[in-house]
Coordinates of C-alpha atoms and ligand atoms in Angstrom, one line a residue:
X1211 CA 76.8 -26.8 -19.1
X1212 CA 73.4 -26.3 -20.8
X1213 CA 70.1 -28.3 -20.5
X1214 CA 69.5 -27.6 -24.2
X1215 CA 68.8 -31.2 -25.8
X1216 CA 69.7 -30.0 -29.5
X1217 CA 72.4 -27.7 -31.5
X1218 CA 69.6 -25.9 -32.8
X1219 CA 67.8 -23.7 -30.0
X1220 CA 71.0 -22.1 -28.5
X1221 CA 71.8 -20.6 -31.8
X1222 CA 68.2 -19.8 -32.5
X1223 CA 67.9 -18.0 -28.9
X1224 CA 71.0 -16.1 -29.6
X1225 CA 69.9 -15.2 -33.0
X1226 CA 66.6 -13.3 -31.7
X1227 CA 68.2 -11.7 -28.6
X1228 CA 71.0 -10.2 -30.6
X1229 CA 68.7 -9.2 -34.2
X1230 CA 66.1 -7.0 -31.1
X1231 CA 68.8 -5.6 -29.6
X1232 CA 70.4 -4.4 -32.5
X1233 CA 67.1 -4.1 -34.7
X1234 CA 66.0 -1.6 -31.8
X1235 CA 69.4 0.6 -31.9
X1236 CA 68.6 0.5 -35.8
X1237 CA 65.4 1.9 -35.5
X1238 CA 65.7 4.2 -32.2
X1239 CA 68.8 6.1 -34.5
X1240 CA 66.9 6.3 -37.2
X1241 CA 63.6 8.0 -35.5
X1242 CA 65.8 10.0 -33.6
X1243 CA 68.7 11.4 -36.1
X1244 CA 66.4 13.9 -38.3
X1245 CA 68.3 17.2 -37.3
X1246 CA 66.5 20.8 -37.5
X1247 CA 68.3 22.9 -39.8
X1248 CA 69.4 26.2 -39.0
X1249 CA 66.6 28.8 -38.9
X1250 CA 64.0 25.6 -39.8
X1251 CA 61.3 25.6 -37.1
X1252 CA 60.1 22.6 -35.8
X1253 CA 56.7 21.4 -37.8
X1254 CA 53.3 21.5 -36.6
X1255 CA 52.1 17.8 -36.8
X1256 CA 48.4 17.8 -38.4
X1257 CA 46.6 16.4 -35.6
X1258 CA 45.0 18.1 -32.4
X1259 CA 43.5 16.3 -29.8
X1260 CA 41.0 17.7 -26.9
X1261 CA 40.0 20.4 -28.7
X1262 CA 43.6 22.5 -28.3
X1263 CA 46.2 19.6 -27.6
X1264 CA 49.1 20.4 -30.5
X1265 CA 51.8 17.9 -31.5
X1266 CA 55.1 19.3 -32.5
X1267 CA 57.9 16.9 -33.5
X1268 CA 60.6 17.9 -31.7
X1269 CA 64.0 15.9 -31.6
X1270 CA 63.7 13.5 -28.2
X1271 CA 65.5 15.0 -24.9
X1272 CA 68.9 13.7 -24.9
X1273 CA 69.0 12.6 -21.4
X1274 CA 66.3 10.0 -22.5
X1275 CA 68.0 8.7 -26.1
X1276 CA 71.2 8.2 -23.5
X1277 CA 69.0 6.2 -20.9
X1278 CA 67.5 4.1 -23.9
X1279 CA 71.1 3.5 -25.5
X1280 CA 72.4 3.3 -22.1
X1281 CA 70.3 -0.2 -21.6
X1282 CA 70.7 -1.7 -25.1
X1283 CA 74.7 -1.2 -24.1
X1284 CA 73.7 -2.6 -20.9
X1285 CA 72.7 -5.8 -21.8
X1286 CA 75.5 -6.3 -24.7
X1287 CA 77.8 -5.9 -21.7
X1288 CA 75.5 -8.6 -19.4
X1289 CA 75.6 -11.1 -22.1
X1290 CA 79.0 -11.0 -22.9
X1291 CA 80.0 -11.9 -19.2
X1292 CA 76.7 -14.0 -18.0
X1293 CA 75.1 -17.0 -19.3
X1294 CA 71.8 -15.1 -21.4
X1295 CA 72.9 -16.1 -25.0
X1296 CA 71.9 -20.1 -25.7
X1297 CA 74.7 -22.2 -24.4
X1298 CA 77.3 -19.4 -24.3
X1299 CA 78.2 -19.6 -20.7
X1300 CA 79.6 -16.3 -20.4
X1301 CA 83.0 -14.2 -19.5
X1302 CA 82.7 -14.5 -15.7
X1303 CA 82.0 -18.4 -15.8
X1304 CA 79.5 -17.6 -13.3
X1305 CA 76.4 -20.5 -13.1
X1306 CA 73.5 -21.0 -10.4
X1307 CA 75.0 -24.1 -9.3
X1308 CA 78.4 -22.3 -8.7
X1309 CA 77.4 -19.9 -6.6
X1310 CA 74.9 -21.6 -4.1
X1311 CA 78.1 -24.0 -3.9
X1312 CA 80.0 -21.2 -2.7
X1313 CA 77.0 -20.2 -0.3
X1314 CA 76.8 -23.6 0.9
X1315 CA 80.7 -23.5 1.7
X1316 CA 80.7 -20.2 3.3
X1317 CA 77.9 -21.3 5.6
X1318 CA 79.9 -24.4 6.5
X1319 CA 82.7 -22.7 7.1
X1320 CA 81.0 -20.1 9.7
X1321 CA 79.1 -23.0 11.4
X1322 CA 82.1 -25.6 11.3
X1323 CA 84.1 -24.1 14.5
X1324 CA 80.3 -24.3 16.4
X1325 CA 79.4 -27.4 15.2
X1326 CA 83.5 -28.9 15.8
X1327 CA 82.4 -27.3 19.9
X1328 CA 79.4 -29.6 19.9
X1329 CA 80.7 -32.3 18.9
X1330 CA 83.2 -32.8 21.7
X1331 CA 80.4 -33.2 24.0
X1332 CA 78.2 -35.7 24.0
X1333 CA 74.5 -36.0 23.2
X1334 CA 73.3 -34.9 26.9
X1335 CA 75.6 -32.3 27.5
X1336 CA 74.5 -30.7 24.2
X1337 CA 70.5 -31.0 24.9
X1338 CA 71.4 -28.7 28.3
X1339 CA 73.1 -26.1 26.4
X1340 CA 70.4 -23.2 25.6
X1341 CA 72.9 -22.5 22.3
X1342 CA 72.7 -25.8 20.6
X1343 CA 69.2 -26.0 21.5
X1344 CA 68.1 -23.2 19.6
X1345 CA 70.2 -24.4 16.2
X1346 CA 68.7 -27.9 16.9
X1347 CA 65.0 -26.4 17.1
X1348 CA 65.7 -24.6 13.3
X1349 CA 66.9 -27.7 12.4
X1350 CA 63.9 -29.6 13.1
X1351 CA 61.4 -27.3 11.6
X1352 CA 63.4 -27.6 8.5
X1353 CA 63.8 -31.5 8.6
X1354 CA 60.8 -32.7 10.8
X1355 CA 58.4 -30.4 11.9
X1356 CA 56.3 -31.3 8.1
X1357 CA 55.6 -35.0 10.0
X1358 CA 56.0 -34.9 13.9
X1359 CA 54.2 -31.3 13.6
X1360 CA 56.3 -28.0 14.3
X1361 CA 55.9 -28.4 18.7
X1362 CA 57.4 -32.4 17.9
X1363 CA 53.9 -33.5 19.6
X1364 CA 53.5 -35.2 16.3
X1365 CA 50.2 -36.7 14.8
X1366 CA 48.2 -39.5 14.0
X1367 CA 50.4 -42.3 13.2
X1368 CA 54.0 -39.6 14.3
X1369 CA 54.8 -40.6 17.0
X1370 CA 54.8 -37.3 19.8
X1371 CA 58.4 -37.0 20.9
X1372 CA 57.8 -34.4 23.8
X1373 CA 55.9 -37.2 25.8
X1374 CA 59.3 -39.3 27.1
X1375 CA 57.2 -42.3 26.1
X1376 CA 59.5 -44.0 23.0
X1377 CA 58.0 -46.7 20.4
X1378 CA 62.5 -47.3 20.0
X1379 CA 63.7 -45.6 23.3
X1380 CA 64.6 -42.8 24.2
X1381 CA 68.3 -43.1 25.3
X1382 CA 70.9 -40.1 23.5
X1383 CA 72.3 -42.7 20.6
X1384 CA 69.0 -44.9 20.1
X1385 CA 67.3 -41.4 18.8
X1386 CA 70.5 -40.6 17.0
X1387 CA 70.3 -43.9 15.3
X1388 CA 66.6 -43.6 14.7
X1389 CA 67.2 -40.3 12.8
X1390 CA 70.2 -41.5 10.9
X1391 CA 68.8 -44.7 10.0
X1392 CA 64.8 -44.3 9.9
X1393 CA 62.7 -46.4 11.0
X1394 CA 60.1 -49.3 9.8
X1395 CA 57.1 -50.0 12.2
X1396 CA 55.7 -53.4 10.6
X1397 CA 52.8 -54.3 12.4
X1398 CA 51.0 -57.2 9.8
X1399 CA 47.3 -57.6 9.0
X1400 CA 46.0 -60.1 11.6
X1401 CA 42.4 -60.1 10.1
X1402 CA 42.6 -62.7 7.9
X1403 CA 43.9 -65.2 10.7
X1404 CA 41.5 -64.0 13.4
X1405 CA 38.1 -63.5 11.9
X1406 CA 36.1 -60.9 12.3
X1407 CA 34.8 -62.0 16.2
X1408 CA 38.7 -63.2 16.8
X1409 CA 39.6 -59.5 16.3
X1410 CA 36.9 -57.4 18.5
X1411 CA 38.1 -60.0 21.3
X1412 CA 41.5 -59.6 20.7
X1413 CA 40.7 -55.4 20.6
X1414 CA 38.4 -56.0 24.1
X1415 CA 41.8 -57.7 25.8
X1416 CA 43.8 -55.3 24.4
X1417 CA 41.9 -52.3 25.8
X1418 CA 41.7 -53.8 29.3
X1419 CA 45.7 -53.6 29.1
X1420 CA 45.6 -50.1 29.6
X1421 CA 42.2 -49.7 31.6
X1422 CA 40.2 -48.9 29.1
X1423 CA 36.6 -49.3 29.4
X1424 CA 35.8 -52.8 27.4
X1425 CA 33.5 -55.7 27.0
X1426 CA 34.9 -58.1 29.9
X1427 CA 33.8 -61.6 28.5
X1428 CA 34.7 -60.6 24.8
X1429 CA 38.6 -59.7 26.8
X1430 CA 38.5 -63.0 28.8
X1431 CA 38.4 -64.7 25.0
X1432 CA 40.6 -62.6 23.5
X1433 CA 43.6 -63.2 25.6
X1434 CA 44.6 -66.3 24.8
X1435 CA 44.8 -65.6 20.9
X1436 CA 46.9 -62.3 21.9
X1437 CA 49.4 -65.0 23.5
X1438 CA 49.0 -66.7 20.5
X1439 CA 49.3 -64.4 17.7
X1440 CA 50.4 -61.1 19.7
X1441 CA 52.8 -61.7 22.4
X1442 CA 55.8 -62.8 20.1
X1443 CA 55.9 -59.0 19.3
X1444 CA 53.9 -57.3 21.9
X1445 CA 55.6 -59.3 24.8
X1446 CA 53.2 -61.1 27.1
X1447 CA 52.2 -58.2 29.7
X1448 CA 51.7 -56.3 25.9
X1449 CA 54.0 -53.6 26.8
X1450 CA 56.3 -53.9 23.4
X1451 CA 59.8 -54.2 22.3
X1452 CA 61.4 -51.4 21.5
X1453 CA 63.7 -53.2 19.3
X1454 CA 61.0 -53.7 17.0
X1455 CA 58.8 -50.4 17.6
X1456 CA 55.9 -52.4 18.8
X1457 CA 54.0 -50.6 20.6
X1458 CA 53.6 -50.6 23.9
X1459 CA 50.1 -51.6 24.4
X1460 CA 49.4 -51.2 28.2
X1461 CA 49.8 -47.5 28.4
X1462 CA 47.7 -44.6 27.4
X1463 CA 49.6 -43.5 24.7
X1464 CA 49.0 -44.3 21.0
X1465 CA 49.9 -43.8 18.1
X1466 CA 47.0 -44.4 16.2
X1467 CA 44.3 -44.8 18.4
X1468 CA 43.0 -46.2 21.1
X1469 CA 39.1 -46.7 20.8
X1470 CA 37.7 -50.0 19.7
X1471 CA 37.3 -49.3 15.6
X1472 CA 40.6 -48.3 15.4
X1473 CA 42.6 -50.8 17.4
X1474 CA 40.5 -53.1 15.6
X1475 CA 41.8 -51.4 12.0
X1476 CA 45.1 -51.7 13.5
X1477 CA 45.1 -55.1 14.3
X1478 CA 43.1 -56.3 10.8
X1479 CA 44.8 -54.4 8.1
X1480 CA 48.2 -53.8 10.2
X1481 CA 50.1 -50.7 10.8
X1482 CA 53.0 -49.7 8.8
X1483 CA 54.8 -46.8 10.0
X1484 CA 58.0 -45.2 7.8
X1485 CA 60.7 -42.5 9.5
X1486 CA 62.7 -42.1 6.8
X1487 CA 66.5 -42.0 7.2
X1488 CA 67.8 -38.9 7.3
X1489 CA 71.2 -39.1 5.7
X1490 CA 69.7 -39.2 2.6
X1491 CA 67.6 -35.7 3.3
X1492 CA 71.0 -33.9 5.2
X1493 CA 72.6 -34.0 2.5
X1494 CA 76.3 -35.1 2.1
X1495 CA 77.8 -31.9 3.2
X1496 CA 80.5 -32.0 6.3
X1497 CA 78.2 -30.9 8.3
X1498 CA 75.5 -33.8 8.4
X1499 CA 77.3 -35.5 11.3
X1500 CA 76.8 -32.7 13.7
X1501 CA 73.1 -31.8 12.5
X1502 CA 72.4 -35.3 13.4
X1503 CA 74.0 -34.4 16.4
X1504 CA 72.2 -31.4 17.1
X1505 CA 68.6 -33.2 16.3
X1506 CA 69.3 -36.2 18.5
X1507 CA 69.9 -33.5 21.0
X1508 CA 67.2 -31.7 20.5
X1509 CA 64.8 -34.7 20.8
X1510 CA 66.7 -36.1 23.8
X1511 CA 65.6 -32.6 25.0
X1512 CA 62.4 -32.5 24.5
X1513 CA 60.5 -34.3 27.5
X1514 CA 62.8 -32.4 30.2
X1515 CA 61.2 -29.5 28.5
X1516 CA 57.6 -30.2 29.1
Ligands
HEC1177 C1 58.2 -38.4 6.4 C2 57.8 -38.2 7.8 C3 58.8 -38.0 8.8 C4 59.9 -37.1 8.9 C5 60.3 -36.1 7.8 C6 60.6 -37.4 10.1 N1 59.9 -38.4 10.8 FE1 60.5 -39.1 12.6 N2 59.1 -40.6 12.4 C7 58.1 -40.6 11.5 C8 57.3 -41.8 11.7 C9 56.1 -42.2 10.8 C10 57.7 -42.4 12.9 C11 57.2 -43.7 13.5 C12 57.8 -44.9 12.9 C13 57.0 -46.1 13.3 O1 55.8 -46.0 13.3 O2 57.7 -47.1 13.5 C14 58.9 -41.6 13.3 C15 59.6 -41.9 14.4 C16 60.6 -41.0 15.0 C17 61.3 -41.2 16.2 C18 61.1 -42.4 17.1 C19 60.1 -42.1 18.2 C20 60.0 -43.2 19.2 O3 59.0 -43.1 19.9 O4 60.9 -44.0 19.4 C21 62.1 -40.2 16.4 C22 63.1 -40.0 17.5 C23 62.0 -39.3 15.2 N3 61.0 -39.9 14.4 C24 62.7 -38.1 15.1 C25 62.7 -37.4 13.9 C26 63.5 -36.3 13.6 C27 64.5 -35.7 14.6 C28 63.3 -35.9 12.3 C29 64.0 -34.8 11.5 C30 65.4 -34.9 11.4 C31 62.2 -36.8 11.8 N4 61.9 -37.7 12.8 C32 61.7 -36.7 10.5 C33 58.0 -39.8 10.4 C34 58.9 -38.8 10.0
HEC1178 C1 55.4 -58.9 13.7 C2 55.2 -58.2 15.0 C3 53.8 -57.9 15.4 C4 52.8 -58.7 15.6 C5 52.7 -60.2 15.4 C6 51.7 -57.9 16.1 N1 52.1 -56.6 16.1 FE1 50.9 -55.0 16.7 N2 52.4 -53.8 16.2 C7 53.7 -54.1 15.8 C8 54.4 -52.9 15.5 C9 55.9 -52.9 15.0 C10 53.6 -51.8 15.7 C11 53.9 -50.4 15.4 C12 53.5 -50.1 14.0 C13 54.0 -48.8 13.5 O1 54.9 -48.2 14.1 O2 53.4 -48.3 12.5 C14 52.3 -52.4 16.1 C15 51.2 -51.6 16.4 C16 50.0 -52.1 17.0 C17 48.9 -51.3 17.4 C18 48.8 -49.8 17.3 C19 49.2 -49.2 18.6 C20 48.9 -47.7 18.7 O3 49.6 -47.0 19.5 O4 48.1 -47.1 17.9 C21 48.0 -52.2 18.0 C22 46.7 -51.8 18.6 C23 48.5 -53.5 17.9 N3 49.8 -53.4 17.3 C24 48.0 -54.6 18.3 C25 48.4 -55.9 18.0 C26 47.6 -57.1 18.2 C27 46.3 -57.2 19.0 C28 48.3 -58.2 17.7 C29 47.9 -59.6 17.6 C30 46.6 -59.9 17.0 C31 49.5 -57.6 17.1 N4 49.5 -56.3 17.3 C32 50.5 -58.4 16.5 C33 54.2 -55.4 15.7 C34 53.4 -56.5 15.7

């Protein structure tokens, strides 16, 4: 297996590695072979430096030629049993790929009779065991902590999941199916059918829901076009369906903001939030099934913790 794309650079790559290697034993014998005959002294060279420097040329210590013939034999040896020589994949067969295979197995099989433990119980059970909670925390800096932030108190537009307040719920196997599946928040632009006046008296109504300090008379005139235009989504008291992620508008959690300009941009360009699946980012090792397990745990976990 080789990513070269033509016949030619293999050979050419081998050519050069082998013509050095050999070109230097060529040339390292010959500087180095000029023996002192007996009773011959060793020659002056004609050259002093710093005033009383002298240059003698003296055969090389032997330890040293060894060391240098010791590499050159080195390598000849390396790239007879490890891919180095263009697509020559070498004695030993060995190949990146190959071996982080057989790291990925090893790990599997360390983790497997732990994981197989966890499994048995469910998603509840696991989130109280100290153990699985500490796997399930790696987990989720490697798989989540880059959006929902490394503490899971998440962002603008990720949703915090320390805060028991869910956009899907917050049962054990909704979260589980959440992280498996991912999730698509579709919220549409609403500008275009209320105008810009319809919109900051929708906004008014909708921050009266939660208590929010707001224009009363611009709320009184929003609410009927929230009825209109909101409620199939939102629910009539504005407090969401979780089957669809709206949000639940009446509390004083949001997702991306609650002040008047941006419930306002929310309402007249839309929202569109993504959690992607994550089967596709596990990977399709064995042991996806009990990671997910482990990170629906985790999550489950994370309000009792607070
Ligand atoms: C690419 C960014 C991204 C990654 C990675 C990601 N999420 Fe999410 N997640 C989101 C977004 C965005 C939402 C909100 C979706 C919406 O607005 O409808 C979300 C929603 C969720 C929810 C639903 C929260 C609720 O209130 O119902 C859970 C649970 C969740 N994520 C858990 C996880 C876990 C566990 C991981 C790691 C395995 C993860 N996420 C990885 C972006 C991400
Ligand atoms: C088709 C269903 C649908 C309709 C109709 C709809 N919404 Fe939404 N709305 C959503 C969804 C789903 C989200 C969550 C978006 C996300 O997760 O990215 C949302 C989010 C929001 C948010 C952001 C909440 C936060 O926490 O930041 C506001 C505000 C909002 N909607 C207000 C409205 C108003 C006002 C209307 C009527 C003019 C409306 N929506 C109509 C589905 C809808």
């Amino acid at each position: 297996m080789s990513d070269f794309t033509s016949g030619f650079w293999p050979i050419y790559i081998s050519i050069i590695t082998l013509v050095s290697i050999i070109g230097t034993w060529i040339f390292l014998k010959k500087q180095t072979t000029r023996k002192l005959a007996p009773g011959e002294k060793a020659e002056l060279m004609e050259h002093t430096w710093d005033g009383d420097l002298q240059d003698f040329n003296n055969p090389l210590p032997r330890w040293w030629l060894g060391l240098f013939y010791g590499t050159m034999v080195f390598s000849l040896v390396y790239l007879v049993l490890w891919p180095g020589l263009g697509s020559y994949s070498g004695v030993l067969g060995w190949t990146s790929k190959g071996e982080y295979e057989a790291e990925v197995k090893a790990a599997e099989a360390q983790f497997q009779p732990v994981y197989a433990g966890f499994m048995q119980q469910d998603i509840a059970t696991v989130a109280a065991d100290p153990n699985a909670r500490a796997i399930g925390k790696n987990l989720f800096l490697t798989y989540c902590s880059q959006c929902h932030g490394s503490n899971a108190e998440g962002s603008r537009g990720f949703p915090n999941l320390t805060d028991n307040d869910w956009l899907y719920g917050g049962e054990p196997d909704t979260i589980k199916t959440t992280i498996t599946n991912g999730r698509n928040g579709v919220m549409p632009a609403m500008g275009g059918v209320l105008g810009e006046a319809g919109t900051r008296e929708v906004a008014n109504y909708v921050m009266s829901l939660s208590g929010r300090k707001h224009d009363a008379t611009l709320a009184a005139a929003g609410q009927t076009k929230f009825a209109e235009n909101c409620a199939v989504c939102h629910m009539p008291d504005g407090t969401g369906m979780k089957a669809l992620g709206s949000a639940n508008l009446t509390d004083k959690v949001w997702l991306y903001g609650g002040s008047e300009a941006t419930i306002i941009e929310s309402i007249t360009k839309g929202r569109n939030g993504v959690m992607p699946p994550m089967t596709q980012t596990l990977g399709t090792t064995s042991n996806q099934e009990a990671k997910l397990h482990l990170l629906a745990a985790y999550v489950y976990g994370l309000p009792q913790k607070q």
